[in-house]
Short mmCIF file of C-alpha atoms in Angstrom, two decimals:
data_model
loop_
_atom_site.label_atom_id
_atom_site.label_comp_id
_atom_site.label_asym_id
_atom_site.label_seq_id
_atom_site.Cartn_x
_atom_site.Cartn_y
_atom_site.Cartn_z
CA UNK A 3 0.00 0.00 0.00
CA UNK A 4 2.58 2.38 1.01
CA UNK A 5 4.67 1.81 -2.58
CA UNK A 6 1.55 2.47 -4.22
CA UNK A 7 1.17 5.82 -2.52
CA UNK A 8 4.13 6.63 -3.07
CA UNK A 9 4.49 5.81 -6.62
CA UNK A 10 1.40 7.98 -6.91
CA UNK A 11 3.18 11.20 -4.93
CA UNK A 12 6.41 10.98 -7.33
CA UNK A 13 4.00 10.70 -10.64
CA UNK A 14 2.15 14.25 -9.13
CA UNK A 15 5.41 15.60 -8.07
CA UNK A 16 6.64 15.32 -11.92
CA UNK A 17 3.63 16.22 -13.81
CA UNK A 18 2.04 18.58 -11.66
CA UNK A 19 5.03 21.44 -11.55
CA UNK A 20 5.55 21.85 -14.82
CA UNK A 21 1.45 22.68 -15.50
CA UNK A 22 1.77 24.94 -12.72
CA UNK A 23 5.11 26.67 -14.18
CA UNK A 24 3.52 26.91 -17.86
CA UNK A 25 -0.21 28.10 -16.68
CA UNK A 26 1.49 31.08 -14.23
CA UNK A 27 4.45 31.97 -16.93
CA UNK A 28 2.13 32.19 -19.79
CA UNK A 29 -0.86 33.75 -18.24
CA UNK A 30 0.16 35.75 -15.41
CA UNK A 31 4.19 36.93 -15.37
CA UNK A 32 4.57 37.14 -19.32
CA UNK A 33 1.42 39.52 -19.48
CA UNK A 34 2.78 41.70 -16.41
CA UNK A 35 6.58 41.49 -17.62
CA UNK A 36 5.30 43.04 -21.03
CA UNK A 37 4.05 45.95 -19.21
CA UNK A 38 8.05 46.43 -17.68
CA UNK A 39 8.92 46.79 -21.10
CA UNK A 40 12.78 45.68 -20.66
CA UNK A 41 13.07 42.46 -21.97
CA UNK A 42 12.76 40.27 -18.89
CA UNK A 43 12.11 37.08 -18.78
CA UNK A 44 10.38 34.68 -16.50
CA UNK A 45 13.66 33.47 -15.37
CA UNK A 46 14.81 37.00 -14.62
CA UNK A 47 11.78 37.51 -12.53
CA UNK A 48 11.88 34.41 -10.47
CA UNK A 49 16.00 35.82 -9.56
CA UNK A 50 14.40 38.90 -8.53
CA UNK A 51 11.59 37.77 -6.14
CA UNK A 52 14.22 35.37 -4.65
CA UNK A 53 16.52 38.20 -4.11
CA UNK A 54 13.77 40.27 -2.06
CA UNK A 55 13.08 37.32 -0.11
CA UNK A 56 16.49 36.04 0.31
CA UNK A 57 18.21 39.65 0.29
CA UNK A 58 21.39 38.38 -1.14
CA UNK A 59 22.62 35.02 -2.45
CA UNK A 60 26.10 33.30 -4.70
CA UNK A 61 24.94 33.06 -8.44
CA UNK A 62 25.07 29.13 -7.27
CA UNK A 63 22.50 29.23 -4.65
CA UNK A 64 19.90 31.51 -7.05
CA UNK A 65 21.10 28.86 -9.78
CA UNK A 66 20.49 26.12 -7.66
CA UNK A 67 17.21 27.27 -5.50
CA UNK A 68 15.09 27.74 -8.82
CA UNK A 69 16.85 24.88 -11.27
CA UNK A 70 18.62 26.84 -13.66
CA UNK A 71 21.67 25.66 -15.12
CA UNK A 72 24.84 27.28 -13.91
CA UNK A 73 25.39 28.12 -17.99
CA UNK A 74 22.34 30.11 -18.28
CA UNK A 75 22.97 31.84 -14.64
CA UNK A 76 25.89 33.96 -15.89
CA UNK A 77 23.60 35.57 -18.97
CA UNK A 78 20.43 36.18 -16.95
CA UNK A 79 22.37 37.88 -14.11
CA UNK A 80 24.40 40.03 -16.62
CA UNK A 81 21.20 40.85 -18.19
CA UNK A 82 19.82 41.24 -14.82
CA UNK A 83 23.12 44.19 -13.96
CA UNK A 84 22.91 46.11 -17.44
CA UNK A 85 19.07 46.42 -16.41
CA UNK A 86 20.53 47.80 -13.06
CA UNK A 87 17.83 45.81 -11.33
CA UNK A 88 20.73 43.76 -9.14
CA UNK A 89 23.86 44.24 -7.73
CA UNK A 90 26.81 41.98 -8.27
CA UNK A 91 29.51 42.13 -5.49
CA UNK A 92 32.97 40.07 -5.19
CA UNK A 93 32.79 37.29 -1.97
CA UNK A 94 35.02 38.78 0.01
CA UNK A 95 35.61 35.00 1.68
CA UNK A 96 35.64 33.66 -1.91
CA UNK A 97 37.01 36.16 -4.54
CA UNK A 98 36.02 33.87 -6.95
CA UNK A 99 32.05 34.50 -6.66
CA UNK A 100 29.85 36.99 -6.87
CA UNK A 101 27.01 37.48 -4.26
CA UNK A 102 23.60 38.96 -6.09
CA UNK A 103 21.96 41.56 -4.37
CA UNK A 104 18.17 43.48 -5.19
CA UNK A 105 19.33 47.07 -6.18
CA UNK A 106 17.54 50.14 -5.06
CA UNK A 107 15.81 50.33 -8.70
CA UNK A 108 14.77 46.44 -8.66
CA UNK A 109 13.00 46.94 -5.10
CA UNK A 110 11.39 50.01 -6.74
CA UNK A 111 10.68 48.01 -9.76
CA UNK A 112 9.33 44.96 -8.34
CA UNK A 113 7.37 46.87 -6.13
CA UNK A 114 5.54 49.42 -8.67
CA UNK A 115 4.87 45.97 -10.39
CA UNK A 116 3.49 43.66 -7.91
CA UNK A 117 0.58 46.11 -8.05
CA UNK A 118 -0.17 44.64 -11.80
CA UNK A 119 1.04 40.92 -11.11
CA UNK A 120 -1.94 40.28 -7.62
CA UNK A 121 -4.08 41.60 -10.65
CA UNK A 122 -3.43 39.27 -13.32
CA UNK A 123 -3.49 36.46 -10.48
CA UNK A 124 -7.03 37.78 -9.44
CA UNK A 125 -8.02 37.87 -12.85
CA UNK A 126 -6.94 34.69 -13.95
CA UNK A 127 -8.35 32.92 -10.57
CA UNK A 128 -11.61 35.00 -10.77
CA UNK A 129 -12.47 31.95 -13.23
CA UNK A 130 -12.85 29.87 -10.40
CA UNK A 131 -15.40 29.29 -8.02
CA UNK A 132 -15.72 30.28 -4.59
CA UNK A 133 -15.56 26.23 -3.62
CA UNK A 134 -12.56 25.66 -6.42
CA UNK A 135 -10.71 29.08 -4.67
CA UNK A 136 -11.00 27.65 -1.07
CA UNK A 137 -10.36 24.00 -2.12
CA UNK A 138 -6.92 25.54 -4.18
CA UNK A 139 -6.05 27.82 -1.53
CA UNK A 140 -6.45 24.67 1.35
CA UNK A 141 -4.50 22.68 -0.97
CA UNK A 142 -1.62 25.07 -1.64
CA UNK A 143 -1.05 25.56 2.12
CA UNK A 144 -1.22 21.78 2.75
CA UNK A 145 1.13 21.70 0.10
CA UNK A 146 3.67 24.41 1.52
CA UNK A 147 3.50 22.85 5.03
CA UNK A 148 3.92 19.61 3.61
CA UNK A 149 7.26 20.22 1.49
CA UNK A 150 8.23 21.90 4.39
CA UNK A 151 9.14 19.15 6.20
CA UNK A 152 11.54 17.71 3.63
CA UNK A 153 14.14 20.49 5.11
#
């Protein structure tokens, strides 16, 4: 019994990420990003939410924390410094990294545009019921309490 739950859990824990990723990329962050009007991607927003959470982090750990290839980290964080919406600063306990902070124009930036993102959300969700809202919303708190015990 317990294999078979389990076997169930790891099929749901594949297929059900990526459906989440596409819906809120396509339908939600793209439409908002558009209105930033300086070429950022999803990627470049999921650096920059982790940033105002995190406050500052090694290219590595942002790499690492949202599953982007180590390749790919260099080019979205120099994208990322020419936009002036981070900070790149030398380790001083490793000169060979670079610690990633939230500049004063990405918090400004982020912030102006959060505004516009709980909108899309709302607007997209709004679909829903009032059952399918509360049974979502009970279900992504189970969820988050849940995963949090894999720490």
């Amino acid at each position: 019994m317990r294999e078979d739950i389990l076997e169930k859990v790891a099929t749901d824990l594949l297929s059900i990420p990526p459906l989440i990723f596409r819906e809120i990329r396509r339908k939600l962050i793209k439409t908002t990003l558009a209105d930033i009007d300086a070429g950022i991607t999803p990627h470049h927003f999921e650096i920059i939410r982790l940033l105002e959470k995190e406050g500052k982090l090694h290219v590595a750990e942002i790499g690492d924390r949202l599953q982007i290839a180590r390749a790919q980290m260099t080019k979205l964080i120099d994208k990322l410094v020419v936009l002036k919406l981070v900070e790149r600063q030398t380790d001083v306990a490793d000169r060979r990294t670079a610690i990633i902070t939230l500049s004063t124009h990405g918090k400004a930036v982020l912030k102006e545009h959060k505004t516009s993102i709980m909108n899309a959300i709302r607007e997209t969700m709004g679909q829903l019921s009032d059952k399918d809202l509360k049974d979502l919303s009970d279900t992504l708190r189970k969820l988050q309490d849940t995963l949090s015990k894999l720490h």
